Each structure stands twice: as structure tokens, then as C-alpha cells.
PDB file of C-alpha atoms and ligand atoms in Angstrom:
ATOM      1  CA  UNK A   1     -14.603   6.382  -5.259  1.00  0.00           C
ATOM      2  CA  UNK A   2     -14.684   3.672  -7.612  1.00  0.00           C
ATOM      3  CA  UNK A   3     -17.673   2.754  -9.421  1.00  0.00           C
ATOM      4  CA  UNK A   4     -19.884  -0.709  -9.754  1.00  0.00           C
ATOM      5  CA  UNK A   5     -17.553  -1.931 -12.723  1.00  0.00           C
ATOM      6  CA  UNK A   6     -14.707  -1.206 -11.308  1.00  0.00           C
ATOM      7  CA  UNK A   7     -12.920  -3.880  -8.985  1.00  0.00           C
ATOM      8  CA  UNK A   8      -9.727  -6.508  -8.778  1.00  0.00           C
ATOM      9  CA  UNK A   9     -10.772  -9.909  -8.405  1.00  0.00           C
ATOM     10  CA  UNK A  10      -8.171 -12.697  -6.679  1.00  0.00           C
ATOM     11  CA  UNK A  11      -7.639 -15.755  -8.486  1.00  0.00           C
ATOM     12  CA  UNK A  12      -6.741 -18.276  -6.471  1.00  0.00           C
ATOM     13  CA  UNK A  13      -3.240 -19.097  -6.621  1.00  0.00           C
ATOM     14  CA  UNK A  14      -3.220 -16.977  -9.770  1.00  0.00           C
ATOM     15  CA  UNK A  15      -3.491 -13.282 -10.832  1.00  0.00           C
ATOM     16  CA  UNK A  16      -5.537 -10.158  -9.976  1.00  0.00           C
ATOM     17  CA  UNK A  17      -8.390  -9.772 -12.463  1.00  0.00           C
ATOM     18  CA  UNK A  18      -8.578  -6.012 -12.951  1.00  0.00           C
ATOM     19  CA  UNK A  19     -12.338  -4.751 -14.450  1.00  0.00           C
ATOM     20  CA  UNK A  20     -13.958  -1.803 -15.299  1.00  0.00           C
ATOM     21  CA  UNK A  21     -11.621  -0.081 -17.235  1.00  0.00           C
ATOM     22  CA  UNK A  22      -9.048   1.272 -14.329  1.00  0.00           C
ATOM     23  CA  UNK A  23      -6.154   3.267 -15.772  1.00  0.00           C
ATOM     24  CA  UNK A  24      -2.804   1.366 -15.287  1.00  0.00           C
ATOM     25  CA  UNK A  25       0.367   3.199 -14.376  1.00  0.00           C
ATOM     26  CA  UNK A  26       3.899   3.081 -13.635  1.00  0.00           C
ATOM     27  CA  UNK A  27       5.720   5.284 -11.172  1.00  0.00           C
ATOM     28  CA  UNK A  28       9.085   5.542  -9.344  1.00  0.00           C
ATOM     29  CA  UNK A  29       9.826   6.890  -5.938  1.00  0.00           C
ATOM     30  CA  UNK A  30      12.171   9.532  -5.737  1.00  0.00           C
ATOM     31  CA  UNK A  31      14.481  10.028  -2.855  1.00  0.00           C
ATOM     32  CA  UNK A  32      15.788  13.973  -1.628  1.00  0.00           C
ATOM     33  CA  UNK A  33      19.175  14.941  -0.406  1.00  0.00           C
ATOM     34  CA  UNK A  34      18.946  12.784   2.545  1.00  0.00           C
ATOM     35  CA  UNK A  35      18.414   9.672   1.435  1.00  0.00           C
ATOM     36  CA  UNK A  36      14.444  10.164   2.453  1.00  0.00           C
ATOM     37  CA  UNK A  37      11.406   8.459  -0.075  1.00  0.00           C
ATOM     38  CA  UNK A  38       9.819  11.766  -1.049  1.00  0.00           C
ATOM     39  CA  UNK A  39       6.853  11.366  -3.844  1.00  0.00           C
ATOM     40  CA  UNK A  40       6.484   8.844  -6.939  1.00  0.00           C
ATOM     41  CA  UNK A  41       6.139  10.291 -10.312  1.00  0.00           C
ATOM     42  CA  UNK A  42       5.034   8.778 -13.074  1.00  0.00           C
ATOM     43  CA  UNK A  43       7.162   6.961 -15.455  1.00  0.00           C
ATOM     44  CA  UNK A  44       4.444   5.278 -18.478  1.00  0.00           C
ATOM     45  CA  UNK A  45       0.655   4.836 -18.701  1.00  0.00           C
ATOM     46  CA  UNK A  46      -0.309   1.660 -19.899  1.00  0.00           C
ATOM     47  CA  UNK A  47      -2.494   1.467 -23.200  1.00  0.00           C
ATOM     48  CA  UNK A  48      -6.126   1.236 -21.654  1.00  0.00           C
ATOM     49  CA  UNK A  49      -8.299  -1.489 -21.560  1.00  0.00           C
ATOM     50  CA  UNK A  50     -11.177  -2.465 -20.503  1.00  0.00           C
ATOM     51  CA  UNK A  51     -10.058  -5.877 -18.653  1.00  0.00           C
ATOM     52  CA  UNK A  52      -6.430  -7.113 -17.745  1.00  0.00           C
ATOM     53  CA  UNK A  53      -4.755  -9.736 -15.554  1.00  0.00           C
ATOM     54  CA  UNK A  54      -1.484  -8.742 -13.103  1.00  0.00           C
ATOM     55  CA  UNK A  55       0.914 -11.105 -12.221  1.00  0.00           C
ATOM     56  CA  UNK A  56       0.373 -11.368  -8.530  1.00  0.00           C
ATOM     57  CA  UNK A  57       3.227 -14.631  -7.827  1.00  0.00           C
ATOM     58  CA  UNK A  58       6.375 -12.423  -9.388  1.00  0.00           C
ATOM     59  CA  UNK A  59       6.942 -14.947 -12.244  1.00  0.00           C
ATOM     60  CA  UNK A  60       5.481 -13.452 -14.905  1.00  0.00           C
ATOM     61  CA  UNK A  61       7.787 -12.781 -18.421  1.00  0.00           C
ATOM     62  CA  UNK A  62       5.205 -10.774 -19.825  1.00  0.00           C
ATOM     63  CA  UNK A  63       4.818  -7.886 -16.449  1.00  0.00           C
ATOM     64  CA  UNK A  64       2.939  -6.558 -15.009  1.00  0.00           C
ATOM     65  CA  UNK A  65       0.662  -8.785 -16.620  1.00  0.00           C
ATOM     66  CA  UNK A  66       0.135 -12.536 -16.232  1.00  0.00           C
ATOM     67  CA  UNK A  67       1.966 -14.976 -18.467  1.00  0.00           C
ATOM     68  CA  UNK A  68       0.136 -18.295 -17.057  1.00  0.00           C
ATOM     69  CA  UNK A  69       3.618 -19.316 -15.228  1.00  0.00           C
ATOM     70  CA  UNK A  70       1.714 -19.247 -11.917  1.00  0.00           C
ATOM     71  CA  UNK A  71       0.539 -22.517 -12.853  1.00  0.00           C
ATOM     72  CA  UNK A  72       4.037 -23.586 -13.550  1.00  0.00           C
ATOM     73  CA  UNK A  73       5.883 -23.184 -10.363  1.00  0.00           C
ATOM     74  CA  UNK A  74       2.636 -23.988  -8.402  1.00  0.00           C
ATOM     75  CA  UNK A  75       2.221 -20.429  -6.679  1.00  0.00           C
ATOM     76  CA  UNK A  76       0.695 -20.639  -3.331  1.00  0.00           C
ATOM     77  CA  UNK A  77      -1.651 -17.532  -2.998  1.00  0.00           C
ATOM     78  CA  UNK A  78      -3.206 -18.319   0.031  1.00  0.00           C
ATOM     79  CA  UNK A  79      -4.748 -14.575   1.138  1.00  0.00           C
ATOM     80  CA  UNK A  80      -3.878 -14.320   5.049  1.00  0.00           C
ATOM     81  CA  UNK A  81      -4.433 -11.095   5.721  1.00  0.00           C
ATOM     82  CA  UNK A  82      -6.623 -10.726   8.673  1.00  0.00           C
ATOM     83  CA  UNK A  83     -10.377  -9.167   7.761  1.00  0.00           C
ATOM     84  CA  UNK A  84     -10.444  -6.960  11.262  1.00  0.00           C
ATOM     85  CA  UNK A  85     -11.515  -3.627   9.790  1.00  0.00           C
ATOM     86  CA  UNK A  86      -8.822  -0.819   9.941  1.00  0.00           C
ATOM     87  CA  UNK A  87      -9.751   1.134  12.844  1.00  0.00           C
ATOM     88  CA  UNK A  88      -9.576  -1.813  14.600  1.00  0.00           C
ATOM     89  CA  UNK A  89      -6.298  -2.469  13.713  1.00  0.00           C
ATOM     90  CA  UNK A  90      -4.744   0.500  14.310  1.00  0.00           C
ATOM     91  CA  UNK A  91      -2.772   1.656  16.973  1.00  0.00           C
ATOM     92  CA  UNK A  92      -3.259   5.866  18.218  1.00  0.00           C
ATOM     93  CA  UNK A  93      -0.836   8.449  18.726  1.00  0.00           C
ATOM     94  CA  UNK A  94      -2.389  12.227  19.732  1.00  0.00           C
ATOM     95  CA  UNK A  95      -0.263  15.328  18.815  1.00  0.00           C
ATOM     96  CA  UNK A  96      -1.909  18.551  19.474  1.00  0.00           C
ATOM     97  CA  UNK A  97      -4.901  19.296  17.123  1.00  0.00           C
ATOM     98  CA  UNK A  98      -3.969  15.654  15.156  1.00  0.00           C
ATOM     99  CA  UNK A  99      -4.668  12.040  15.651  1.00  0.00           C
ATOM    100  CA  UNK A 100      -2.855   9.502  13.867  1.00  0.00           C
ATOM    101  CA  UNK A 101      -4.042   6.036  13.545  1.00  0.00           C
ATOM    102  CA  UNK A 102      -1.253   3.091  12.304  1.00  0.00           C
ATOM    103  CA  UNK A 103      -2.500  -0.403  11.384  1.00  0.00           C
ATOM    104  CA  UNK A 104       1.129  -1.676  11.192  1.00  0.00           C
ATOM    105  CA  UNK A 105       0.607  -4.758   9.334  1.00  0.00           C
ATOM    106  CA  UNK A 106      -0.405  -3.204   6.303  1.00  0.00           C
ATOM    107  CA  UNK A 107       3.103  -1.465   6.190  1.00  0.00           C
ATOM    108  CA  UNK A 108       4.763  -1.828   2.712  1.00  0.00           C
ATOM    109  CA  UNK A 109       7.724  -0.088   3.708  1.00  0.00           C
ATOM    110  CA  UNK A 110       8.142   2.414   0.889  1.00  0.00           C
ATOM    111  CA  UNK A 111       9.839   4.786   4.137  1.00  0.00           C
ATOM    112  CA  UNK A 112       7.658   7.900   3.187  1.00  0.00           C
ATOM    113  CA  UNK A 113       6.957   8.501   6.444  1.00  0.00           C
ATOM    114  CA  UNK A 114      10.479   8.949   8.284  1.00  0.00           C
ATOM    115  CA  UNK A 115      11.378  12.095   7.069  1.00  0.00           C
ATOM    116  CA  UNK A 116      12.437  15.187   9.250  1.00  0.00           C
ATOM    117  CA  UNK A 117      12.241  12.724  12.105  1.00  0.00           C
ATOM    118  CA  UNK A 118       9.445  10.623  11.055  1.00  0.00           C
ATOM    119  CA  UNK A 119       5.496  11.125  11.877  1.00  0.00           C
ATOM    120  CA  UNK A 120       5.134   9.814  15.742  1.00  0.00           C
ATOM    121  CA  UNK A 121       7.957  13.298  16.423  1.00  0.00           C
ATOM    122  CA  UNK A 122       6.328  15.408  13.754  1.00  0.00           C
ATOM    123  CA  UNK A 123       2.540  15.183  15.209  1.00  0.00           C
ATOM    124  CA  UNK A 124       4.344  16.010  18.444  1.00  0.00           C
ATOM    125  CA  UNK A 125       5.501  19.339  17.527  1.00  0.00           C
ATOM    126  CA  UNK A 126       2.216  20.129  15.233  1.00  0.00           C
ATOM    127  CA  UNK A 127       2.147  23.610  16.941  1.00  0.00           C
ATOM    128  CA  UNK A 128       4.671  24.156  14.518  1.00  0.00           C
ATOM    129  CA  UNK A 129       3.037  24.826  11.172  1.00  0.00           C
ATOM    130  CA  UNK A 130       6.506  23.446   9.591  1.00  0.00           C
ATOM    131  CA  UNK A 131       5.787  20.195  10.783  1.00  0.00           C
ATOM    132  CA  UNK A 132       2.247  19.717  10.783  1.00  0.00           C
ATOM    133  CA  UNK A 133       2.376  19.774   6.982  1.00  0.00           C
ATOM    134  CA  UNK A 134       5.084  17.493   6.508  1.00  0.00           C
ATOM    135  CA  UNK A 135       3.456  14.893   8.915  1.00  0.00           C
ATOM    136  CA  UNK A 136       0.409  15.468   6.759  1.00  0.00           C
ATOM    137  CA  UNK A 137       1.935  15.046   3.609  1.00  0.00           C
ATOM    138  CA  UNK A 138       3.632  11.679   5.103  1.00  0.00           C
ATOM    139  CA  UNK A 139       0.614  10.892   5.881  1.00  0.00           C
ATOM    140  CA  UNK A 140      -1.185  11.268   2.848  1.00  0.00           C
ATOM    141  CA  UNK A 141       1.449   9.744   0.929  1.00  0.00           C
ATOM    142  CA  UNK A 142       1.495   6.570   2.672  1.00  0.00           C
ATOM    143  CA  UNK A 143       0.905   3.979  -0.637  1.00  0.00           C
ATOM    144  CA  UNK A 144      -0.648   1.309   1.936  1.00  0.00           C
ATOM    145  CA  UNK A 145      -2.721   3.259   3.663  1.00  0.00           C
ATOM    146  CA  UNK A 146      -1.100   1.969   7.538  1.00  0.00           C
ATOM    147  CA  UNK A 147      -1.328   5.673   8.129  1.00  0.00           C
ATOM    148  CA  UNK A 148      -4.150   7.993   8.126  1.00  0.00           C
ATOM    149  CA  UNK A 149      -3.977  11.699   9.644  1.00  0.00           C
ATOM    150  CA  UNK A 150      -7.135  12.886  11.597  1.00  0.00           C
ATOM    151  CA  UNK A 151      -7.716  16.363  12.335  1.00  0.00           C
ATOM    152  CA  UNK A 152      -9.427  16.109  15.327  1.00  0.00           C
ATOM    153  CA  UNK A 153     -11.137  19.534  15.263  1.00  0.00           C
ATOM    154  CA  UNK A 154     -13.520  18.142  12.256  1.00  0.00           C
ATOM    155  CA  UNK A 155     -13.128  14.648  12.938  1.00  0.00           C
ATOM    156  CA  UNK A 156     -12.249  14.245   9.151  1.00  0.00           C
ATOM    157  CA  UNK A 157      -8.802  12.297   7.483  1.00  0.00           C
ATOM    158  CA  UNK A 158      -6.782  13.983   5.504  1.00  0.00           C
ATOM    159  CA  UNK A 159      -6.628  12.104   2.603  1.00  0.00           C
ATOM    160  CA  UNK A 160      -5.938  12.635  -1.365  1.00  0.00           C
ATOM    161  CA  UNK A 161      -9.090  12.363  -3.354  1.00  0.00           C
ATOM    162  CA  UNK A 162      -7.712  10.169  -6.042  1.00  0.00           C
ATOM    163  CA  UNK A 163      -9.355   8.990  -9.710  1.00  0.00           C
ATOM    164  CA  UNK A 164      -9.604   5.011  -9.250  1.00  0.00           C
ATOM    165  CA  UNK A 165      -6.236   3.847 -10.962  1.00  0.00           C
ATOM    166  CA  UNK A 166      -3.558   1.187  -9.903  1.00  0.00           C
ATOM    167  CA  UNK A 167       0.252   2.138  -9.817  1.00  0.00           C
ATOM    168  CA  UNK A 168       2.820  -0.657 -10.475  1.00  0.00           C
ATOM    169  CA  UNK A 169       5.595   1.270  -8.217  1.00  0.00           C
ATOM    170  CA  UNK A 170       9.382   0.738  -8.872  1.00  0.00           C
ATOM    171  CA  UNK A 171      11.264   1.291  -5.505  1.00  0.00           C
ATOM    172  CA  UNK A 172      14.133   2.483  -6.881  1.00  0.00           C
ATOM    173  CA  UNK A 173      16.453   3.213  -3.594  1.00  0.00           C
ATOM    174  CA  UNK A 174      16.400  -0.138  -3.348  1.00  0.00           C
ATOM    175  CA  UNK A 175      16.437  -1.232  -6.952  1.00  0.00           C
ATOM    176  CA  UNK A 176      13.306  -3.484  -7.165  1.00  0.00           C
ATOM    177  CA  UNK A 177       9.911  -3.524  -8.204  1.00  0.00           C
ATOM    178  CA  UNK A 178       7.185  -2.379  -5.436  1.00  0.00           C
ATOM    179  CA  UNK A 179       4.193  -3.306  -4.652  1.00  0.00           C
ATOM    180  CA  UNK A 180       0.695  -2.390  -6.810  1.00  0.00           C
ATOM    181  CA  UNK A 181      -0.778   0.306  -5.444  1.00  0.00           C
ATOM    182  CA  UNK A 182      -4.447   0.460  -5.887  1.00  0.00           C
ATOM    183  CA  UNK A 183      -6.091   4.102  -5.293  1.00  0.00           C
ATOM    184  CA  UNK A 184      -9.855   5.495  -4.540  1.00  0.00           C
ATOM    185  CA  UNK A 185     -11.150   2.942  -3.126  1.00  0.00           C
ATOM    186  CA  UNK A 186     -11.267   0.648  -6.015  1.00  0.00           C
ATOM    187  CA  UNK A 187     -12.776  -2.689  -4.060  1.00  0.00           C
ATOM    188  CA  UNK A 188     -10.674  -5.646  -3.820  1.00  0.00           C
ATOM    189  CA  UNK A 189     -12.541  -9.519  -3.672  1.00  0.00           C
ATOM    190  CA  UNK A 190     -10.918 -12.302  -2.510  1.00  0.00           C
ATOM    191  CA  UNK A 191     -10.389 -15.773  -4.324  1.00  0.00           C
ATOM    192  CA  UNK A 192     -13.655 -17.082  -2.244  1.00  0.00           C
ATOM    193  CA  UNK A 193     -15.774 -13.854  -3.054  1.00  0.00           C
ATOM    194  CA  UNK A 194     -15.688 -11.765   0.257  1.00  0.00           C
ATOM    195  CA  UNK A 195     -14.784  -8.297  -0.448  1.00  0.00           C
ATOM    196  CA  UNK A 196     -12.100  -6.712   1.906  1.00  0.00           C
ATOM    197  CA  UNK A 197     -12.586  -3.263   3.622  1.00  0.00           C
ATOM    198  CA  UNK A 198     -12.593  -0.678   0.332  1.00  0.00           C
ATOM    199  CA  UNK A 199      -9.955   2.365   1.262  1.00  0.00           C
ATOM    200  CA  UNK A 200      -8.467   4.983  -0.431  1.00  0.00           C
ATOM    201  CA  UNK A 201      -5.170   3.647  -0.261  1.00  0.00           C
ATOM    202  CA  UNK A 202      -4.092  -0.223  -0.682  1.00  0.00           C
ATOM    203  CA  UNK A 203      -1.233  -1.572  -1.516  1.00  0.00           C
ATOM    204  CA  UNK A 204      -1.015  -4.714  -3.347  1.00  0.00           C
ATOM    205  CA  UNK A 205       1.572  -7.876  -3.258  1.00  0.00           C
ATOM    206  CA  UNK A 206       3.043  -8.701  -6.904  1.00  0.00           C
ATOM    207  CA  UNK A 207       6.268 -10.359  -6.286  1.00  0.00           C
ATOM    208  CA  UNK A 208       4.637 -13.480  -4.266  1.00  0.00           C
ATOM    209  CA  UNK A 209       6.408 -13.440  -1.049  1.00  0.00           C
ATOM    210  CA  UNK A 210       4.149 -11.131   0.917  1.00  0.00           C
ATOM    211  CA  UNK A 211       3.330 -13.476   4.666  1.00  0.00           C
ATOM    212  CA  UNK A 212      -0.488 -11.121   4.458  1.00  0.00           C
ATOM    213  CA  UNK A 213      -1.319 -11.560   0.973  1.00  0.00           C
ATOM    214  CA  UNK A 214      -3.230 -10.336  -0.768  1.00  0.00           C
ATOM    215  CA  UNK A 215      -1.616  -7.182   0.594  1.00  0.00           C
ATOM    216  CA  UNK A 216       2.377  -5.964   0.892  1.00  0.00           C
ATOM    217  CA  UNK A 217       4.453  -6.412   3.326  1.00  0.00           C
ATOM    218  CA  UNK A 218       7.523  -5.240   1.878  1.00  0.00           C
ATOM    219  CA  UNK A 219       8.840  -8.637   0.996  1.00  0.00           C
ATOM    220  CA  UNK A 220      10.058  -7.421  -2.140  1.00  0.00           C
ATOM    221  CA  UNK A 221      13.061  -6.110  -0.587  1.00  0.00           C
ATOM    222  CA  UNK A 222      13.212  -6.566   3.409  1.00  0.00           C
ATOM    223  CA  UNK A 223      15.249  -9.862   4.487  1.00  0.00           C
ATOM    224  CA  UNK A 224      13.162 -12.293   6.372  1.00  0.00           C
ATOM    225  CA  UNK A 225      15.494 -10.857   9.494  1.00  0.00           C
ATOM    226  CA  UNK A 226      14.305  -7.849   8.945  1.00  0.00           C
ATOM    227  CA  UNK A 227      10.617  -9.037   8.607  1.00  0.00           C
ATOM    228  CA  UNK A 228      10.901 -10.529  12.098  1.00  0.00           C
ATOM    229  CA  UNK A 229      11.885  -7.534  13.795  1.00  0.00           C
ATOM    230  CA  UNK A 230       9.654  -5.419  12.393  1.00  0.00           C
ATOM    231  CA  UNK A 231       6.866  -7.854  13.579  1.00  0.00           C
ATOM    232  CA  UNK A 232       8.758  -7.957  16.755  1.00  0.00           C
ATOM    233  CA  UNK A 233       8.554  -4.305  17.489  1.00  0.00           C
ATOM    234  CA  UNK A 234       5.044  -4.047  16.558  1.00  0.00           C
ATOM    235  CA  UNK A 235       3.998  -7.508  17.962  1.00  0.00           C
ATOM    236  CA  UNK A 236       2.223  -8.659  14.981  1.00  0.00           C
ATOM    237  CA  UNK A 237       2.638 -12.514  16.140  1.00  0.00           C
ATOM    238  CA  UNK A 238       1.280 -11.948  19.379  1.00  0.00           C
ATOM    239  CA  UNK A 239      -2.515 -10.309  16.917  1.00  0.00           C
TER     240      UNK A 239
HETATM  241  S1  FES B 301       0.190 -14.654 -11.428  1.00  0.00           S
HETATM  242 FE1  FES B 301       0.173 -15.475 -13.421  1.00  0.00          FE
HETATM  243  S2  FES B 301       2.251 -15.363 -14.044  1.00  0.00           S
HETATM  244 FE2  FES B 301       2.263 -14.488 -12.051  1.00  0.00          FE
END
């Protein structure tokens, strides 16, 4: 978990003000045979420092930092996202010995979690040892955090312990820059100085178009028709 110093500040309509000395990478995700998002490996580590400034509107001709041109086109930053804590937010499915819980609207749709059927069929057939580790390393994978595993026998998540860092992830199926993913629960405070829920895993918007900023919502490369029906499906209008 992150310590005192270390945090990302919102400015509004402007950047995120990164403190505390929090390592900065870059990673891609890789893809397997069949077309699934499989892991991200690292690509470049920043130069360290204690302080820097990410471009959070997408404008930026200095990235992943800030340039200033956020004052230039007159970025709207507005932070939507709703404050309900996650468990509240998240929908459950049971599978055998595991519990998943799915707070939708944090989705950044980096597709780890379809694989060899997707997790909703995998925790289905956790009896099968074959499965239950690939819906737990979906799970665990899942940059946003919409998904956390539960094993119910110990009531604990399975999660990654990770060293506090941020990852500026290239999404390289479908040739863009991803979102920033922020890792162990490094806390994140808002442009008016409420803190929002700390969690393991976050994902971060950095191209500006994100409709629940500050987070993703995979904006950077879904069409707004595609937007809609994911919101459809999950009725994410009607919360
Ligand atoms: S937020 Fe400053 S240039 Fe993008």
C-alpha cells in the first residue's frame, strides 16, 4: 500500500499531480494465438522523480507529461464518476468455492477477462482446476479493478500485491494509447480535495474523453455506439 507521500492529485481541468516519488512505467498488452489480451510487459521506466504532472486531456506534445495545452483547447475535466464505494457497485456472480464481484462502470475495456470463454463461464466450471486459475488470473489482471475474485472459503480477494507505481499502457490490438493504470492503492484526490475509495487496482483516463472521469471508460478506442451498448447491457443510465 502506498505511503503518506505518495498520491495523484486532480487539477481541475488540468493534469494529475503525481507525488511521492511513484515509479513511472510504460507497458504494452500482448495478445495470444486467439486474438485474446493476455498480460502487459514492460516496455521503458521513466527516469525517477520525485514530482511530475500527466497529461490527463490527451493534448499534451510533451506525453505522458503535461505541456500546459490543457489551457489551450479549454479541457473540460469535470470528474463524474459516482463516489458509491465498490462493493456497492458491484454486481455478484457465485461459482462453486468463488465469488466474483463486477462494478461495470469502472470497465476500461483492455478484454483481459474474455479468454477461454470469459470469467462469468469460467467461475462456473471452477471444479475444474483448469479454469479456476485462468478466471483467477483474469481476475487479477483486470487493470481497472471492475473485477475482483473472492474465495469464499477465507473470505479473502485474490489480488496481486503490487509496489505503488503507475503504468502508462499502450493497447496495442487496437493501436492506441490506454489508460494510466495506477497500482497498490496509491490514493487518488479529486480537484475539490475528497479522496476517492483507495484500491489496488485503478485505472486512470489520459486521452480526455472518458464520460466517468477521473477514471477510464475505454473511450480511447470504443465508438460512442459502442459506449451506449455497453451501458445498455449493463444499465449504467438507469444508476
Ligand atoms: S492535461 Fe495538461 S496538456 Fe493535457
Amino acid at each position: 500500500m502506498a505511503n503518506d507521500q505518495e498520491k495523484i492529485k486532480i487539477i481541475k481541468n488540468g493534469p494529475y499531480i503525481v507525488s511521492g516519488s511513484i515509479p513511472l512505467l510504460e507497458q504494452v498488452i500482448t495478445t495470444d494465438e486467439a486474438g485474446h489480451t493476455r498480460e502487459l510487459q514492460d516496455v521503458h521506466e521513466y527516469p525517477p522523480k520525485e514530482r511530475y504532472t500527466l497529461c490527463r486531456c490527451g493534448a499534451s506534445k510533451n506525453k505522458p507529461y503535461c505541456d500546459g495545452t490543457h489551457n489551450k483547447i479549454n479541457f473540460d475535466g469535470s470528474e463524474t464518476a459516482s463516489r458509491k464505494p465498490y462493493i456497492e457497485k458491484a454486481e455478484i456472480f457465485e461459482g462453486g468455492d468463488l465469488r466474483l464481484t463486477d462494478a461495470h462502470e469502472f470497465c476500461d475495456h483492455s478484454r483481459f477477462c474474455l479468454r477461454s470463454g470469459g470469467i462469468r463461464e469460467l467461475i462456473k466450471k471452477s471444479a475444474d482446476p483448469n479454469a479456476r486459475q485462468t478466471a483467477i488470473e483474469e481476475a487479477m489482471i483486470c487493470p481497472s479493478g471492475r473485477l475482483v475474485l473472492w474465495d469464499k472459503k477465507t473470505g479473502e480477494p485474490f489480488e496481486k500485491e503490487f509496489e505503488p507505481s503507475i503504468v502508462m499502457v499502450h493497447d496495442t490490438q487496437k493501436g492506441c494509447e490506454g489508460p494510466i493504470w495506477v497500482r497498490g492503492g496509491i490514493p487518488v484526490e479529486s480537484a475539490e480535495g475528497s479522496v476517492y475509495e483507495v484500491r489496488n487496482r485503478q485505472t486512470l483516463c489520459r486521452c480526455g474523453k472518458s464520460e466517468n472521469k477521473p477514471y477510464c471508460d475505454g473511450s480511447h478506442w470504443m465508438s460512442a455506439e459502442q459506449k451506449i451498448k455497453f451501458r445498455r447491457k449493463w444499465g449504467l443510465d438507469e444508476k
